[in-house]
Amino acid sequence: MSSTLRVRPGAGVRSTLPHARFSPNLYPACAYALRGPDGECFDRPVMSAGGGKGTSAKKGKGGSGNNNAQEAVNLRAVKNELVAEIDGALSTAEADQLARRHGLERIASQNFPLLGGTIGLFRIVDNRPVDTVRRELAADASVRSVQLNFRYLLQDQKKASTAGDAAQYAVAQLRLPQAHALVRGMNVTIAVIDSGVDIKHPELANSVADSFDALGSKEGPHVHGTGIAGAIVAHAKLMGSAPEARLIAIRAFGAGSKGAESTSYVILRGLDYAAEHGAQIVNMSFAGPKDPLIERGIAATAARGILMVAAAGNAGAKSPPLYPAANPNVIAVSGTDAQERLFAASNRGNHIAVAAPGADIFLPAPDEKYQITSGTSFSAAYISGVAALMMERNPSLKPGDVRAILTGTARDLGTPGRDDQFGAGGADAFAAVTAAGPAVPLASVSGKPAGEKAPAHDPAADNTSVSRALNDASPSMAADKSAANAAK
């Protein structure tokens, strides 16, 4: 969720910003009566899953708590659509016959190597209740499983904050110049499952190695996907966290009634493509309900040794965990601001691994423009890039190693020790990269108190790289601040 301000090149950027063309607000903080069972914010009141009291925009005919709970479930899924695993031996004609037997239309179906199965997307063509159709379809001998086609929403924040520095404070907060003196993400491939990316933007030049449209749409580049790509690989006026990483730009989010959105079936197509085309890291800056099909896809992706990073979500302090961030195979990232305070809309929870900059982030936008935007989406993207730096430094790292180093080198924020807001703390790219490789012992760069002594080691190689990194920091930051203020 993000508040997004488009900035034309050459325009001055001040700390007080007009509210201009925002990207969609998809999982906003909202009143209790409007909140669904998984933290989603609906456009009309719903009752709790437990049948608690609540107001309703339209009074049901003797509606019960269970009916309202079912309505909440239906609101978070595509109306009249079901996703089913079907017998892979069925021909296209036989799959269509299966659909017709149950009063359905087959929209699409394909084999997913990631899952080792065939998944079909079906639409109910009459007015029968979804649950009735789902039960009937699940009972068919040619069907393995059936579920709703859930919605997923990008995690950017609609209302732009007018406070904070429009320059790239994230660069200093993450200690990127120092980290980039050692590695820049070369030869590491990151799949970005998002909206359309403007691959022609100067900040992204030669960074997108492959593109895939899981929607089969003809939409142009989108502000969210372009910003996510920029947070990872920007390398012109701005600085991404891994400027030499390779991107697989996967369009899985397209225009919907409330902005860019996706579904279970489309996101699974994106995951499958990423896994089949060499992704080492998958960035997922979106959120939705717990979804059996996507949970299965994530488990299969993890089994292949692919690292996954996701936005914690922007539903605020009262939201339950959102997915895929809450999946234990995924590194969940919350957001911070320029003062390293928690981004107000950021989700909390014991599943949060680390925090990264997410408020008032300066990033590329389509058509060679720039944007000021906020959301845990961008926090996740920064961490995907930091992970790429670590994996260039030490290609043998497994996802569990990356998580352990990220959390072990994070700067403690908020309540001392691990907490539900920042996880292990604010990510430190330089400390993480150094810890990932054998050249520099972790204790020498992880911000230990002066009284703690590092293990004995040969400082010659260390000091050369560390000194170079620190010396590089000032001109890099000066260039970034100039770019932020001029955006030329």
XYZ file of C-alpha atoms in Angstrom:
488
model
C 0.000 0.000 0.000
C 1.530 3.278 -0.836
C 0.957 6.906 -1.100
C 2.501 7.798 -4.379
C 3.419 11.217 -5.690
C 4.600 11.440 -9.293
C 7.525 13.857 -9.668
C 8.544 15.140 -13.093
C 12.270 15.312 -13.763
C 13.548 18.776 -13.029
C 10.864 19.546 -10.468
C 11.990 20.520 -6.988
C 11.192 18.058 -4.207
C 10.348 19.591 -0.842
C 9.502 17.982 2.472
C 5.926 19.245 2.187
C 4.353 17.520 -0.773
C 1.059 18.054 -2.607
C -1.210 15.051 -2.816
C -1.052 13.964 -6.453
C -2.084 10.801 -8.262
C -1.878 8.093 -5.661
C -1.409 4.440 -6.352
C -4.174 2.230 -4.941
C -4.837 1.831 -1.250
C -5.470 -1.837 -0.895
C -5.234 -3.005 2.712
C -5.691 0.269 4.627
C -6.165 0.804 8.307
C -9.915 1.005 8.830
C -12.736 0.895 11.341
C -13.404 -2.385 13.144
C -16.832 -2.787 11.536
C -15.253 -2.727 8.070
C -12.488 -5.210 8.827
C -12.704 -8.799 7.626
C -11.411 -11.896 9.422
C -7.896 -11.586 7.941
C -7.474 -7.848 8.391
C -8.834 -6.810 4.994
C -10.717 -3.542 4.793
C -14.041 -3.843 2.953
C -16.180 -1.109 1.463
C -19.148 -2.003 3.644
C -19.463 -3.275 7.224
C -19.208 -6.977 7.937
C -19.748 -8.906 11.147
C -17.017 -10.853 12.865
C -16.498 -14.520 12.094
C -17.768 -15.270 15.551
C -21.090 -13.655 14.814
C -20.379 -10.639 17.002
C -22.533 -7.570 16.757
C -21.840 -5.086 14.048
C -23.612 -2.671 11.799
C -24.399 -3.532 8.227
C -24.922 -1.278 5.260
C -27.666 -3.596 4.101
C -29.694 -5.579 6.574
C -29.808 -9.239 5.700
C -32.994 -11.198 5.782
C -32.628 -12.574 9.247
C -28.865 -12.773 8.618
C -26.770 -14.738 11.098
C -23.157 -14.296 12.163
C -22.166 -17.234 9.996
C -23.746 -15.654 6.946
C -21.837 -12.451 7.586
C -18.618 -14.391 8.044
C -19.244 -16.118 4.720
C -19.901 -12.738 3.120
C -16.524 -11.533 4.381
C -14.857 -14.576 2.818
C -16.645 -13.959 -0.466
C -15.586 -10.306 -0.514
C -11.930 -11.306 -0.354
C -12.255 -13.705 -3.318
C -13.217 -13.235 -6.958
C -16.965 -13.617 -7.283
C -18.139 -16.926 -8.801
C -14.635 -18.241 -9.476
C -13.089 -21.484 -8.245
C -9.573 -22.872 -8.550
C -9.233 -26.649 -8.684
C -6.498 -29.211 -9.120
C -7.713 -31.595 -11.789
C -6.466 -34.853 -13.246
C -3.448 -33.994 -15.378
C -4.385 -36.699 -17.879
C -7.505 -34.792 -18.936
C -7.374 -33.260 -22.398
C -8.609 -29.707 -22.925
C -11.887 -31.091 -24.264
C -12.274 -33.376 -21.242
C -11.551 -30.484 -18.883
C -14.294 -28.510 -20.614
C -16.644 -31.484 -20.210
C -15.799 -31.616 -16.509
C -16.697 -27.949 -16.233
C -20.006 -28.339 -18.043
C -21.006 -31.292 -15.827
C -20.888 -28.942 -12.866
C -22.395 -25.860 -14.477
C -19.014 -24.200 -14.873
C -16.974 -22.522 -17.567
C -13.256 -23.352 -17.763
C -11.422 -20.037 -17.981
C -7.937 -21.531 -18.039
C -5.949 -24.565 -16.976
C -2.313 -25.558 -17.162
C 0.283 -27.863 -15.729
C 2.349 -26.323 -12.943
C 5.758 -28.030 -12.687
C 6.269 -26.285 -9.356
C 3.348 -28.242 -7.863
C 3.581 -31.300 -10.079
C -0.105 -30.928 -10.935
C -2.664 -29.328 -13.247
C -4.643 -26.377 -11.917
C -7.796 -25.066 -13.566
C -9.647 -21.798 -13.139
C -13.445 -22.106 -13.414
C -16.378 -19.691 -13.380
C -19.886 -20.486 -12.095
C -22.319 -19.725 -14.923
C -25.566 -19.795 -12.941
C -26.732 -18.417 -9.617
C -25.970 -21.409 -7.411
C -24.186 -20.684 -4.107
C -20.411 -20.935 -4.336
C -20.196 -23.404 -1.436
C -22.674 -25.745 -3.112
C -20.737 -25.759 -6.374
C -17.438 -26.170 -4.563
C -18.662 -29.267 -2.731
C -20.089 -30.814 -5.894
C -16.916 -30.191 -7.888
C -14.703 -31.551 -5.107
C -16.696 -34.802 -5.148
C -15.835 -35.450 -8.808
C -13.315 -38.262 -9.320
C -11.265 -36.070 -11.680
C -10.773 -33.352 -9.070
C -8.111 -33.351 -6.332
C -8.956 -30.115 -4.520
C -11.125 -26.999 -4.876
C -10.928 -23.538 -3.341
C -11.954 -19.928 -3.886
C -9.845 -17.743 -6.173
C -8.617 -15.335 -3.506
C -7.666 -11.716 -4.136
C -4.213 -10.298 -3.402
C -3.446 -6.607 -3.118
C -0.273 -4.571 -3.454
C 1.059 -3.118 -0.220
C 1.424 0.584 -0.802
C -0.090 3.337 1.304
C -2.689 5.652 -0.231
C -2.201 8.759 1.861
C 1.135 10.401 1.289
C 2.948 11.503 4.402
C 3.939 15.143 4.159
C 6.710 14.708 6.705
C 10.085 13.132 6.211
C 12.989 13.530 3.862
C 12.247 13.063 0.176
C 15.891 12.160 -0.438
C 17.125 8.594 -0.242
C 17.509 8.289 3.528
C 17.169 4.527 3.039
C 20.644 4.436 1.489
C 22.303 5.620 4.695
C 19.920 3.733 6.985
C 20.755 0.414 5.286
C 24.474 1.327 4.902
C 24.325 0.576 1.201
C 27.417 2.531 0.034
C 29.594 0.519 2.398
C 27.983 -2.746 1.313
C 28.330 -1.839 -2.372
C 32.075 -1.422 -1.938
C 32.099 -5.207 -1.463
C 29.255 -6.489 -3.667
C 26.448 -5.108 -5.821
C 24.254 -8.148 -6.455
C 25.957 -9.327 -9.634
C 24.800 -12.679 -11.053
C 21.912 -12.985 -8.580
C 18.419 -13.278 -10.080
C 15.390 -11.798 -8.302
C 11.846 -12.431 -9.499
C 9.510 -9.512 -8.787
C 5.872 -10.682 -8.732
C 4.076 -7.363 -9.001
C 2.405 -4.975 -11.425
C 4.019 -3.911 -14.698
C 7.600 -2.618 -14.651
C 8.817 0.190 -16.912
C 11.900 -1.599 -18.212
C 12.871 1.476 -20.279
C 13.350 3.703 -17.222
C 16.981 4.909 -16.977
C 17.162 3.681 -13.378
C 16.404 0.136 -14.556
C 18.475 0.074 -17.753
C 19.858 -3.410 -18.538
C 18.571 -4.784 -15.217
C 15.486 -6.715 -16.382
C 16.746 -10.001 -17.801
C 13.315 -11.518 -18.410
C 9.650 -10.517 -18.333
C 6.486 -12.590 -18.008
C 2.872 -11.452 -18.031
C 0.963 -13.913 -15.861
C -2.211 -11.955 -16.609
C -1.886 -12.085 -20.377
C -2.840 -8.421 -20.337
C -1.901 -5.464 -22.496
C -1.587 -2.957 -19.675
C 1.390 -0.625 -19.650
C 3.923 -0.141 -16.844
C 2.550 0.564 -13.384
C 3.812 2.860 -10.667
C 4.037 0.118 -8.004
C 5.980 -2.458 -10.000
C 8.353 0.199 -11.326
C 8.982 1.475 -7.799
C 9.637 -2.029 -6.463
C 12.129 -2.701 -9.242
C 13.796 0.620 -8.473
C 14.167 -0.115 -4.765
C 16.157 -3.193 -5.781
C 18.215 -2.203 -8.837
C 18.101 1.597 -9.359
C 21.529 2.707 -10.567
C 21.316 6.104 -12.291
C 20.408 9.070 -10.070
C 19.133 6.755 -7.334
C 20.652 3.787 -5.551
C 18.832 0.486 -5.167
C 19.898 -2.113 -2.637
C 21.374 -4.440 -5.313
C 22.065 -2.309 -8.408
C 23.698 -5.113 -10.417
C 21.159 -7.856 -9.693
C 19.137 -9.379 -12.551
C 15.366 -9.031 -12.414
C 12.612 -11.271 -13.727
C 9.699 -8.845 -14.017
C 6.502 -10.849 -13.547
C 3.264 -8.950 -14.069
C 0.657 -10.574 -11.843
C -1.312 -7.474 -10.787
C -3.663 -5.585 -13.072
C -6.346 -2.944 -12.828
C -9.229 -3.878 -10.545
C -12.155 -2.139 -8.880
C -9.936 -0.874 -6.054
C -6.676 -0.563 -7.952
C -4.088 -3.160 -8.925
C -5.018 -6.633 -7.724
C -4.322 -10.291 -8.430
C -5.695 -13.732 -7.593
C -4.601 -17.143 -6.357
C -4.390 -18.570 -9.878
C -2.377 -15.697 -11.356
C 0.068 -15.491 -8.452
C 0.640 -19.235 -8.701
C 1.481 -18.733 -12.398
C 4.009 -16.112 -11.327
C 5.582 -18.348 -8.696
C 5.765 -21.230 -11.135
C 7.474 -19.059 -13.761
C 9.979 -17.715 -11.243
C 10.912 -21.195 -10.034
C 11.206 -22.567 -13.574
C 13.335 -19.679 -14.874
C 16.171 -19.508 -12.413
C 14.990 -17.098 -9.721
C 17.125 -17.296 -6.581
C 14.985 -14.764 -4.701
C 11.260 -14.009 -5.082
C 9.986 -10.602 -3.951
C 6.280 -10.525 -3.009
C 5.162 -7.009 -2.098
C 1.492 -7.929 -1.726
C -0.826 -9.402 0.876
C -4.008 -11.390 1.191
C -5.667 -14.135 3.228
C -4.206 -17.513 4.050
C -4.644 -19.427 0.808
C -4.158 -23.220 0.546
C -3.015 -23.064 -3.077
C -0.461 -20.303 -2.525
C 0.715 -21.946 0.691
C 1.371 -25.069 -1.349
C 3.199 -23.056 -4.002
C 5.379 -21.396 -1.378
C 6.250 -24.737 0.214
C 7.273 -26.072 -3.205
C 9.333 -22.951 -3.913
C 11.086 -23.246 -0.555
C 11.815 -26.916 -1.281
C 13.789 -25.774 -4.319
C 16.016 -23.617 -2.115
C 14.585 -20.316 -3.390
C 14.522 -17.421 -0.922
C 11.191 -15.598 -0.549
C 10.677 -12.104 0.882
C 7.282 -10.470 1.483
C 5.763 -7.235 2.734
C 4.280 -7.553 6.221
C 1.262 -5.540 5.069
C -0.173 -2.113 5.770
C -3.276 -2.985 7.765
C -1.897 -1.560 11.006
C -1.585 -2.591 14.627
C -4.918 -4.414 14.924
C -4.567 -6.565 11.835
C -4.015 -10.308 12.121
C -1.072 -11.682 10.119
C -1.406 -11.339 6.357
C -0.022 -13.728 3.751
C 2.339 -14.680 2.213
C 4.456 -12.803 4.788
C 3.072 -14.889 7.664
C 4.175 -18.139 6.037
C 7.200 -19.485 7.989
C 9.115 -20.083 4.732
C 8.973 -16.361 3.912
C 11.026 -13.484 5.337
C 8.423 -10.963 6.539
C 9.514 -7.319 6.490
C 7.946 -4.418 8.367
C 8.545 -0.748 7.538
C 10.417 2.113 9.192
C 10.680 5.853 8.576
C 13.649 8.214 8.362
C 13.938 8.277 12.175
C 13.800 4.469 12.340
C 10.375 4.558 13.941
C 7.808 2.019 12.853
C 5.857 3.006 9.739
C 2.426 3.648 11.261
C 0.466 1.408 8.881
C 2.886 -1.515 9.133
C 1.559 -4.848 10.320
C 2.964 -6.334 13.510
C 3.376 -9.921 14.670
C 5.793 -12.560 15.857
C 6.371 -13.567 12.229
C 8.180 -10.288 11.427
C 11.839 -11.061 10.693
C 13.379 -7.623 10.128
C 12.438 -4.035 9.334
C 13.589 -1.786 6.487
C 12.794 1.725 5.184
C 9.212 2.036 3.963
C 7.993 5.609 4.575
C 8.450 8.421 2.044
C 10.702 6.433 -0.254
C 12.112 8.136 -3.372
C 11.829 5.768 -6.361
C 11.415 5.658 -10.147
C 7.954 5.834 -11.745
C 6.830 5.086 -15.318
C 7.718 7.422 -18.198
C 11.087 8.450 -16.742
C 9.398 10.085 -13.752
C 10.017 9.650 -10.033
C 7.741 9.193 -7.037
C 7.590 9.616 -3.282
C 5.830 6.540 -1.928
C 5.306 4.604 1.298
C 4.524 1.028 2.251
C 5.965 -2.235 3.486
C 6.091 -3.182 -0.214
C 9.268 -1.167 -0.551
C 10.699 -2.418 2.734
C 10.466 -5.945 1.342
C 12.084 -4.893 -1.936
C 15.071 -3.408 -0.133
C 15.535 -6.659 1.785
C 15.333 -8.716 -1.411
C 18.212 -6.621 -2.708
C 20.220 -6.996 0.499
C 19.748 -10.754 0.241
C 21.131 -10.588 -3.310
C 24.230 -8.812 -2.020
C 24.732 -11.575 0.535
C 24.276 -14.280 -2.083
C 26.815 -12.687 -4.400
C 29.228 -12.524 -1.498
C 28.630 -16.183 -0.669
C 26.789 -18.170 -3.356
C 26.532 -21.207 -1.078
C 24.092 -19.468 1.289
C 20.760 -21.215 1.773
C 17.522 -19.332 2.603
C 17.878 -20.262 6.272
C 21.428 -18.865 6.303
C 20.264 -15.588 4.763
C 17.504 -15.245 7.362
C 19.899 -16.005 10.230
C 22.468 -13.457 9.034
C 19.870 -10.758 8.343
C 18.364 -11.113 11.790
C 21.724 -11.632 13.525
C 23.195 -8.409 12.110
C 20.091 -6.194 12.412
C 20.238 -3.087 14.621
C 17.920 -3.468 17.581
C 15.008 -1.011 17.386
C 12.126 -0.302 19.750
C 11.788 -2.548 22.783
C 15.167 -4.143 23.606
C 15.459 -7.552 21.988
C 13.189 -9.110 19.430
C 9.680 -7.628 19.191
C 6.532 -7.797 17.065
C 7.116 -4.421 15.409
C 10.664 -4.633 14.066
C 11.408 -8.345 14.450
C 15.165 -8.565 15.052
C 15.553 -4.871 14.196
C 16.525 -2.622 11.311
C 18.412 -4.368 8.536
C 22.091 -3.457 8.080
C 23.289 -4.342 4.580
C 26.976 -3.778 5.321
C 26.960 -5.922 8.452
C 24.954 -8.639 6.700
C 27.207 -8.715 3.638
C 30.314 -8.800 5.769
C 28.932 -11.622 7.887
C 27.963 -13.558 4.768
C 31.549 -13.864 3.561
C 34.694 -15.258 5.163
C 36.820 -12.143 4.633
C 35.634 -9.961 7.521
C 34.534 -11.320 10.922
C 31.065 -10.163 11.855
C 32.079 -8.606 15.162
C 34.208 -5.992 13.406
C 31.288 -4.465 11.501
C 28.099 -5.271 13.358
C 28.056 -2.198 15.568
C 29.285 -3.907 18.769
C 29.837 -1.629 21.788
C 33.360 -0.295 22.109
C 34.007 -2.473 25.150
C 33.500 -5.686 23.203
C 36.570 -7.004 21.462
C 36.428 -8.672 18.090
C 38.202 -12.012 17.613
C 41.777 -11.718 16.466
C 42.106 -11.567 12.716
C 44.265 -10.100 9.983
C 42.848 -6.584 9.461
C 44.708 -5.787 6.267
C 42.070 -6.953 3.792
C 39.234 -5.821 6.052
C 40.439 -2.290 6.530
C 41.016 -1.772 2.835
C 37.428 -2.577 1.911
C 35.868 -0.932 4.962
C 37.899 2.245 4.505
C 36.987 2.344 0.818
C 33.315 1.897 1.651
C 33.301 4.674 4.225
C 35.194 7.020 1.928
C 32.709 6.293 -0.867
C 29.701 7.064 1.313
C 29.838 10.862 1.241
C 29.916 11.458 -2.514
C 27.343 8.733 -3.055
C 24.950 10.277 -0.608
C 25.592 13.758 -1.968
C 24.711 12.568 -5.430
C 21.580 10.865 -4.150
C 20.424 13.932 -2.259
C 21.032 16.074 -5.308
C 19.018 13.658 -7.412
C 16.198 13.696 -4.912
C 16.069 17.466 -4.805
C 16.412 18.046 -8.536
C 15.021 14.770 -9.944
C 16.466 15.699 -13.269
